[in-house]
GROMACS .gro file of C-alpha atoms in nm:
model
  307
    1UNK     CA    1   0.000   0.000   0.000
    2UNK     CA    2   0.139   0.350  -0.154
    3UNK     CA    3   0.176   0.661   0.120
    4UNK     CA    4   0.262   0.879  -0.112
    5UNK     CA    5   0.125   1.187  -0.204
    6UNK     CA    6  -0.111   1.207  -0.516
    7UNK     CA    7   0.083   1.506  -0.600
    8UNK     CA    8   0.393   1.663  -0.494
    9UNK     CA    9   0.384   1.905  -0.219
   10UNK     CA   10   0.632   2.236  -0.295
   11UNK     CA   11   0.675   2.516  -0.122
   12UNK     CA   12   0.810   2.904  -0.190
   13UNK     CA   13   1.012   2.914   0.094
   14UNK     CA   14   1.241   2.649  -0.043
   15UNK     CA   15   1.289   2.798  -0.419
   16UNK     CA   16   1.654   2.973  -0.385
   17UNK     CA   17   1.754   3.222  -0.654
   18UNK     CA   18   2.073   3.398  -0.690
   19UNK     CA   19   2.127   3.801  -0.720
   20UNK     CA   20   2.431   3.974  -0.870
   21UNK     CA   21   2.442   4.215  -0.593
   22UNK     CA   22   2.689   4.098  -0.333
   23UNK     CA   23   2.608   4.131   0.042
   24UNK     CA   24   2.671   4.530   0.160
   25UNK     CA   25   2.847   4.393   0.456
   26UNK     CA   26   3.103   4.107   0.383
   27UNK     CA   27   3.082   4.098  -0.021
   28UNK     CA   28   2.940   3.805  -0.006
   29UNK     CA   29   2.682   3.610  -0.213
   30UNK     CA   30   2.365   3.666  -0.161
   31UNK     CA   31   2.027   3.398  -0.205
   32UNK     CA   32   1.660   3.494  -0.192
   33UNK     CA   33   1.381   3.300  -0.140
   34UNK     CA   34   1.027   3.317  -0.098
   35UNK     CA   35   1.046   3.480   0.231
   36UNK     CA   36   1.379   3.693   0.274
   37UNK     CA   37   1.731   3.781   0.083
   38UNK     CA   38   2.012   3.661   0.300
   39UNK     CA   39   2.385   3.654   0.260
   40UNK     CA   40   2.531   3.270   0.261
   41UNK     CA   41   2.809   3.452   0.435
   42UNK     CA   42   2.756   3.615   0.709
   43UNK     CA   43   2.383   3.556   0.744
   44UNK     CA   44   2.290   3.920   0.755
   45UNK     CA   45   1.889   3.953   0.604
   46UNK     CA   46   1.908   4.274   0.368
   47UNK     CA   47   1.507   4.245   0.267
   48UNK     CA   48   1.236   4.025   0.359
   49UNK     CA   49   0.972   3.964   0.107
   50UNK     CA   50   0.605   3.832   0.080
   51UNK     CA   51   0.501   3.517  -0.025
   52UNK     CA   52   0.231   3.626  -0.217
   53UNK     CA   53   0.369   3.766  -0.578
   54UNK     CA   54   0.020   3.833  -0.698
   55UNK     CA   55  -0.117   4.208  -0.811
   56UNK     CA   56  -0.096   4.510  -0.524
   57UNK     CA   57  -0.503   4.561  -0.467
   58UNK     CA   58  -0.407   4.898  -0.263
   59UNK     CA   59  -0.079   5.070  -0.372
   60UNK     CA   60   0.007   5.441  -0.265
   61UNK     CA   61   0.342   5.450  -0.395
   62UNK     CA   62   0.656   5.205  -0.409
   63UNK     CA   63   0.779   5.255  -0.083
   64UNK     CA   64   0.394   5.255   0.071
   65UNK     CA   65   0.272   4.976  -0.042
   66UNK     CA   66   0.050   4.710   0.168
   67UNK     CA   67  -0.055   4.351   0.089
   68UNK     CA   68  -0.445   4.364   0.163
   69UNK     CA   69  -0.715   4.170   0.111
   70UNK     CA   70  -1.030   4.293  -0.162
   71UNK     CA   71  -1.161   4.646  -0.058
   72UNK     CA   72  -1.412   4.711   0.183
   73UNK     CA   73  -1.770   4.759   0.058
   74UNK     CA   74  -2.117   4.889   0.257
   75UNK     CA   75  -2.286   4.684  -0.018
   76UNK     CA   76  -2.248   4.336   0.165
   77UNK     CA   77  -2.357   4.330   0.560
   78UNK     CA   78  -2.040   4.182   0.637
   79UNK     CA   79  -1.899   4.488   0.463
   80UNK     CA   80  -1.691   4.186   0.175
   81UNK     CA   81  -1.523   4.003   0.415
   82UNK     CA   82  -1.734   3.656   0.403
   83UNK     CA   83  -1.538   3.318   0.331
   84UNK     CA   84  -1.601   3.189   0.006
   85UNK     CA   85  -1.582   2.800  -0.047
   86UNK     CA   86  -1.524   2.666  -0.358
   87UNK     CA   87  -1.620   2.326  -0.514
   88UNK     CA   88  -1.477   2.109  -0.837
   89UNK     CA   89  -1.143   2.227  -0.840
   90UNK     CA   90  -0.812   2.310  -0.589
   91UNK     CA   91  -0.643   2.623  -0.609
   92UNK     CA   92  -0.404   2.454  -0.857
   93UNK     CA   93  -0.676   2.360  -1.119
   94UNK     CA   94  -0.694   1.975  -1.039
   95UNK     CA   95  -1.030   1.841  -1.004
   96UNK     CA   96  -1.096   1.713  -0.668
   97UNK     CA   97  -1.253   1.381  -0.623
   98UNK     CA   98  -1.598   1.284  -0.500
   99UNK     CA   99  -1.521   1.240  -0.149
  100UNK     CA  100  -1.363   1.573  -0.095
  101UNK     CA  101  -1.655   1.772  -0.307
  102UNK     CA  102  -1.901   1.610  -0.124
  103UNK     CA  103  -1.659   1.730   0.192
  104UNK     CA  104  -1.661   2.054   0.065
  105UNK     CA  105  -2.065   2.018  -0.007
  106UNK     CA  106  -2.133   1.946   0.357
  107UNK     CA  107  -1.913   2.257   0.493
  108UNK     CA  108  -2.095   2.521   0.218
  109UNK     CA  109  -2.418   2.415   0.380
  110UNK     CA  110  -2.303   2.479   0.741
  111UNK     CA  111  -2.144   2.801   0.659
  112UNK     CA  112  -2.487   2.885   0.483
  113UNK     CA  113  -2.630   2.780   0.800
  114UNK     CA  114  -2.433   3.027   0.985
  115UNK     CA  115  -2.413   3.308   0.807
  116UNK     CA  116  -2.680   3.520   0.980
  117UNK     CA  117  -2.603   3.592   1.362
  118UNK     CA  118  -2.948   3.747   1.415
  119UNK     CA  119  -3.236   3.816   1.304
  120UNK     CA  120  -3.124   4.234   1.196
  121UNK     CA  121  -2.830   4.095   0.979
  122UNK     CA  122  -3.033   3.816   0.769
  123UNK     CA  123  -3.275   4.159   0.723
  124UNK     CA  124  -3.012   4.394   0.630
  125UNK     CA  125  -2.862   4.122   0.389
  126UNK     CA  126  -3.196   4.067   0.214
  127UNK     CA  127  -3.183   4.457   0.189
  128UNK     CA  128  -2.878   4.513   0.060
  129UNK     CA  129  -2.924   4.225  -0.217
  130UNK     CA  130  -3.231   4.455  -0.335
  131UNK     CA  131  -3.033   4.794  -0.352
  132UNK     CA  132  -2.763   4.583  -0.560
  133UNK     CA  133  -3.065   4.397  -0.807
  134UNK     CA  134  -3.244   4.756  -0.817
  135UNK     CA  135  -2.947   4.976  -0.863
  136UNK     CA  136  -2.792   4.692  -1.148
  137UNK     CA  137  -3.123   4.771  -1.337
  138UNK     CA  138  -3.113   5.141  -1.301
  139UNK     CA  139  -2.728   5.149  -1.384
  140UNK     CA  140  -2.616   5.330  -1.114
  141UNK     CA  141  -2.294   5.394  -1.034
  142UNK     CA  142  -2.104   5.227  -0.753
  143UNK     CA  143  -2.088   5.587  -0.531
  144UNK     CA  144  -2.443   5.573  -0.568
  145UNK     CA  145  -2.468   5.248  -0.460
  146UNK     CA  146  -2.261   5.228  -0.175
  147UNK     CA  147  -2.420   5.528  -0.021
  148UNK     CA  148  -2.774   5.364  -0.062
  149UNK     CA  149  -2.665   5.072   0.101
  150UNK     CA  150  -2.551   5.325   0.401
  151UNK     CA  151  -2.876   5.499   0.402
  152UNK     CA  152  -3.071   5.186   0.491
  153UNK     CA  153  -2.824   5.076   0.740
  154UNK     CA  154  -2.856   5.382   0.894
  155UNK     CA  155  -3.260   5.345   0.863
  156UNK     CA  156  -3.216   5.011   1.023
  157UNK     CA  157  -3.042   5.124   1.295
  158UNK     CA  158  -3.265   5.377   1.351
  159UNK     CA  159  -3.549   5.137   1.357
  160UNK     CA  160  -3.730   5.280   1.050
  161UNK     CA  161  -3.796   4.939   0.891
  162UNK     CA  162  -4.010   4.809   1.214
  163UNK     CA  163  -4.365   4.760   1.015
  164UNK     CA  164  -4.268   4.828   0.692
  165UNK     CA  165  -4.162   4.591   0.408
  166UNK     CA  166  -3.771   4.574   0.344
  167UNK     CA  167  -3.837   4.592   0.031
  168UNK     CA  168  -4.039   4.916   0.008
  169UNK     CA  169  -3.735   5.028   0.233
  170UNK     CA  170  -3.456   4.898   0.005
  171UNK     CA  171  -3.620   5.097  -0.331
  172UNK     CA  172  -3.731   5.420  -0.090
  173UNK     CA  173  -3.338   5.417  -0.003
  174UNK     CA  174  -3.235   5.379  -0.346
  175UNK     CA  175  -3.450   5.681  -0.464
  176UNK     CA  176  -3.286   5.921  -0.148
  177UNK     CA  177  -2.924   5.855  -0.280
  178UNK     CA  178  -3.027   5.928  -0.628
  179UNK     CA  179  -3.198   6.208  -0.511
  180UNK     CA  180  -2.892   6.337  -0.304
  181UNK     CA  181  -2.666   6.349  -0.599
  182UNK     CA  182  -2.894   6.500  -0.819
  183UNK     CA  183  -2.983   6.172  -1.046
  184UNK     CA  184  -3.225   6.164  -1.303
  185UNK     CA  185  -3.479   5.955  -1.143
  186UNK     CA  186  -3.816   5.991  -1.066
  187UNK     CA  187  -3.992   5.762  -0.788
  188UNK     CA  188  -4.220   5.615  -1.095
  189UNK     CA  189  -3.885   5.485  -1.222
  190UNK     CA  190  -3.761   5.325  -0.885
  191UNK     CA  191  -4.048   5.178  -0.776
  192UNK     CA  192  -4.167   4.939  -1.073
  193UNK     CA  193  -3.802   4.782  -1.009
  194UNK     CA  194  -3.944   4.695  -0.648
  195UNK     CA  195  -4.132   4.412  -0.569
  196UNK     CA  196  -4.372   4.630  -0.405
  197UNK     CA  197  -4.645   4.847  -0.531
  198UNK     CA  198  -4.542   5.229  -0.560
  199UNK     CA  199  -4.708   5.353  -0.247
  200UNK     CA  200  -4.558   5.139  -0.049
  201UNK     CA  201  -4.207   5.262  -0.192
  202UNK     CA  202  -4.331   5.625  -0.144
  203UNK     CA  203  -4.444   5.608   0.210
  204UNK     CA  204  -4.097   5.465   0.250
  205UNK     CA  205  -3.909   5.784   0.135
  206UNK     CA  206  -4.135   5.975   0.311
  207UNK     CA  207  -4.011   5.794   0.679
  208UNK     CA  208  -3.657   5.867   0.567
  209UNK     CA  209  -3.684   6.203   0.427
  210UNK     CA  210  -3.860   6.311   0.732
  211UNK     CA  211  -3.683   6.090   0.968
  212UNK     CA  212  -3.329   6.134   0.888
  213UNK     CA  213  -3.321   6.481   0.679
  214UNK     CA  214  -3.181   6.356   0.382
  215UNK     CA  215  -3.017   6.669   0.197
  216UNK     CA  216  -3.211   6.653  -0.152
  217UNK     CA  217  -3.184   6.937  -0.347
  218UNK     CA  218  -3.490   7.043  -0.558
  219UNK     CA  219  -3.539   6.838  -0.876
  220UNK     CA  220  -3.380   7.056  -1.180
  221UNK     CA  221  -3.543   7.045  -1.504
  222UNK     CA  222  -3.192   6.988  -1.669
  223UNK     CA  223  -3.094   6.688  -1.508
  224UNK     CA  224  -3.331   6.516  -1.741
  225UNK     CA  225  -3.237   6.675  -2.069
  226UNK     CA  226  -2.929   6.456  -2.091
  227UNK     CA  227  -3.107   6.099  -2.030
  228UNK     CA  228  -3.352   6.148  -2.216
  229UNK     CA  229  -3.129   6.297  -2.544
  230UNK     CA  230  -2.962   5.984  -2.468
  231UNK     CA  231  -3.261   5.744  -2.498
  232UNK     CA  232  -3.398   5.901  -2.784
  233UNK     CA  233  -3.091   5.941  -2.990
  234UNK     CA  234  -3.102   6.299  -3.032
  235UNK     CA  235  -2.798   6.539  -3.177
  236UNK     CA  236  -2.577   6.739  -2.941
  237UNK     CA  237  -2.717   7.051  -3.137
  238UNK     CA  238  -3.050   6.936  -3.055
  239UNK     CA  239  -2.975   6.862  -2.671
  240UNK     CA  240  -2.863   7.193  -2.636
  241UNK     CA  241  -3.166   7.361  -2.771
  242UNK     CA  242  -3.357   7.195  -2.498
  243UNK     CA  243  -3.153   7.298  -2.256
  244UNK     CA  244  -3.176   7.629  -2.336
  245UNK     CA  245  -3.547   7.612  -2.361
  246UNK     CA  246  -3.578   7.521  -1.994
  247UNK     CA  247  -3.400   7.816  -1.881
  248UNK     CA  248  -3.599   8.040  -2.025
  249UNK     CA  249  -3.901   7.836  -1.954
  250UNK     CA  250  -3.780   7.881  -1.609
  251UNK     CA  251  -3.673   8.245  -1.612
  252UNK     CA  252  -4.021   8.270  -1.768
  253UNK     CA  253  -4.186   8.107  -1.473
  254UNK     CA  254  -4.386   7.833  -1.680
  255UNK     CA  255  -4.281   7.544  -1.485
  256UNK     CA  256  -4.399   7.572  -1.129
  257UNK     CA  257  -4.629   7.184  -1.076
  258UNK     CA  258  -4.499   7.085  -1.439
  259UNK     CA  259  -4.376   6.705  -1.443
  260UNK     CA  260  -3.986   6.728  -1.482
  261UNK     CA  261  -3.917   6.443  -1.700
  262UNK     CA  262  -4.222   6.485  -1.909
  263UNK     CA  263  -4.154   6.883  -1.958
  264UNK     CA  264  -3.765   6.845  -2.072
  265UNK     CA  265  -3.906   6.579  -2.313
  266UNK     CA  266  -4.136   6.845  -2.457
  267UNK     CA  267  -3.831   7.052  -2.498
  268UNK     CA  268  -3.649   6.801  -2.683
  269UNK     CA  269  -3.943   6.757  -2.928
  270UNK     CA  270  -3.934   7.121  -2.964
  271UNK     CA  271  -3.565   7.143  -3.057
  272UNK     CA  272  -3.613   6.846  -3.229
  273UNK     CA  273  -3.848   7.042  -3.443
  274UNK     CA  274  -3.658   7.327  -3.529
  275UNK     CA  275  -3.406   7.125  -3.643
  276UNK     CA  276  -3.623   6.883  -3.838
  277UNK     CA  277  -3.468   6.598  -3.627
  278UNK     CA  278  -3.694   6.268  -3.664
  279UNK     CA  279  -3.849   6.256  -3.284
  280UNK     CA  280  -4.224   6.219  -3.265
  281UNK     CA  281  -4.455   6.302  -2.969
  282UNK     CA  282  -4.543   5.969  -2.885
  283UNK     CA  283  -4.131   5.880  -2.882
  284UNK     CA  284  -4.081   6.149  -2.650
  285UNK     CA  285  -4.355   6.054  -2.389
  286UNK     CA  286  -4.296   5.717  -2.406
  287UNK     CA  287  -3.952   5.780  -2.294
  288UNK     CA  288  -4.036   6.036  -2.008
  289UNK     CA  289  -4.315   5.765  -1.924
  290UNK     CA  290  -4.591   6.036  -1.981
  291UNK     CA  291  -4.894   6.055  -2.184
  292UNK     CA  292  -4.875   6.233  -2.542
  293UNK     CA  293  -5.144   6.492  -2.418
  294UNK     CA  294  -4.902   6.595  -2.170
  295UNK     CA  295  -4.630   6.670  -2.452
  296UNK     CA  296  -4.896   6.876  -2.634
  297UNK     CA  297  -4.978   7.045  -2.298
  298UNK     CA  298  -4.623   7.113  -2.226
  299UNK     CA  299  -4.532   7.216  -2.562
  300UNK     CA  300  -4.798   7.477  -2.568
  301UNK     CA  301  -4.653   7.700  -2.305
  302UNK     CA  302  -4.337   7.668  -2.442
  303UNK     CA  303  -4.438   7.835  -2.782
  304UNK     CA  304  -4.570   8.086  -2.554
  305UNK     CA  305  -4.259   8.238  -2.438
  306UNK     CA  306  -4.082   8.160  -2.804
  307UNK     CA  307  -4.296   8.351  -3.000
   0.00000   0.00000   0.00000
């Protein structure tokens, strides 16, 4: 009966190279492994090494540089620093036999097991899985993200989700940090990527608006002008036509109670028009999400103050 290894076991430590640079101290030779370089002579240790060769994940500057694990993120509850157990394969690419995948099979089910520590953490990981799936399909970025995930930990700590759905809470939090860095978005484009209705989703912001004071700026007309040129494949020359047609639809004081998204698309179609661009009315409210009567509407004030 064979007690060998089924493969042979190696280590870093034990691979010696050579240098050309003789030892500073005695002029001897000098080795380096793995671990340290060390003259053969007089044993003195001029640098010590990692073991580790891969890529720097967090490098300042050559002499600043630390070996660390992945980055930090507010978009896990453990904040990234779960264990990960893999299956099929070792870390040298050899394909593991049946006994040890169904070893590995039984400890992924424990750790699953484990994972939650209470109650409040299995909640704010079912939370944070939504901002990530709702903020993927909005194509946020990861700032935007991250500080989402931070305003509903903050909302769970402060006992905001007690009664409500985690869901609702998850979109309403979503909607805040878009709102906070002047995104785009409207709360009737959040909330169909819920799996709540919208009122649900709006009472939500409301708790944290109120609640925690979240710093939203009033929603500016141009924010949308961009997106929407965007979605409907409009011209630079035409995009900034519409944007000058909301300021002077706002120096004119036309747009007090008007629906943001809806009115910039009515400026598009405008500039679109004057530059006998191809957009139609029904183009332009389908992508503000508005009817075609409230294009017309929209559009009629704004030949007002052109002519």
């Amino acid at each position: 009966m064979t007690t060998s290894e089924p493969y042979e076991r190696t280590f870093d430590e034990d691979v010696q190279r050579g240098t050309t640079e003789p030892c500073p101290e005695c002029g001897g030779s000098v080795r380096t492994n793995a671990v340290e370089t060390v003259c053969t002579e007089c044993g003195l240790i001029i640098d010590e090494q990692s073991i580790d060769r891969g890529p720097e994940w967090h490098r300042d500057d050559a002499e600043t540089a630390k070996r660390t694990g992945a980055p930090l993120t507010p978009a896990r509850h453990d904040r990234g620093l779960s264990t990960v157990i893999g299956s099929g394969q070792d870390a040298r690419g050899t394909a593991l036999s049946s006994e040890k995948r169904r070893r590995l099979a039984r400890m992924r089910r424990e750790q699953s097991r484990g994972r939650w520590r209470s109650t409040k953490e299995r909640n704010l990981g079912h939370g944070l899985t939504e901002i990530r799936r709702i903020a993927s399909a909005l194509g946020l970025a990861d700032s935007v993200r991250d500080q989402a995930c931070q305003l509903f930990r903050t909302a769970q700590n402060e006992r905001l989700l007690k009664g409500r759905s985690i869901e609702a809470m998850a979109a309403a939090s979503v909607f805040g940090a878009c709102r906070c860095n002047g995104e785009s978005w409207l709360i009737d484009d959040v909330a169909p990527m819920a799996q709540v209705g919208q009122n649900r989703v709006e009472n939500a912001y409301t708790v944290l608006n109120e609640e925690l004071g979240l710093p939203t700026p009033p929603v500016s007309l141009d924010q949308f002008v961009p997106r929407l040129a965007s979605d409907l494949g409009c011209t630079d020359v035409v995009r900034r036509r519409a944007e000058e047609l909301v300021v002077q639809a706002v120096d004119a004081g036309i747009t007090t109670g008007v629906h943001p998204s809806g009115f910039a698309a009515a400026c598009l179609y405008m500039a679109a028009c004057v530059h006998d661009a191809p957009l139609t009315q029904a183009d332009a409210a389908a992508a503000a999400g508005v009817t075609v009567e409230t294009i017309r509407s929209h559009r009629d004030r704004l030949l007002s103050i052109v002519e």
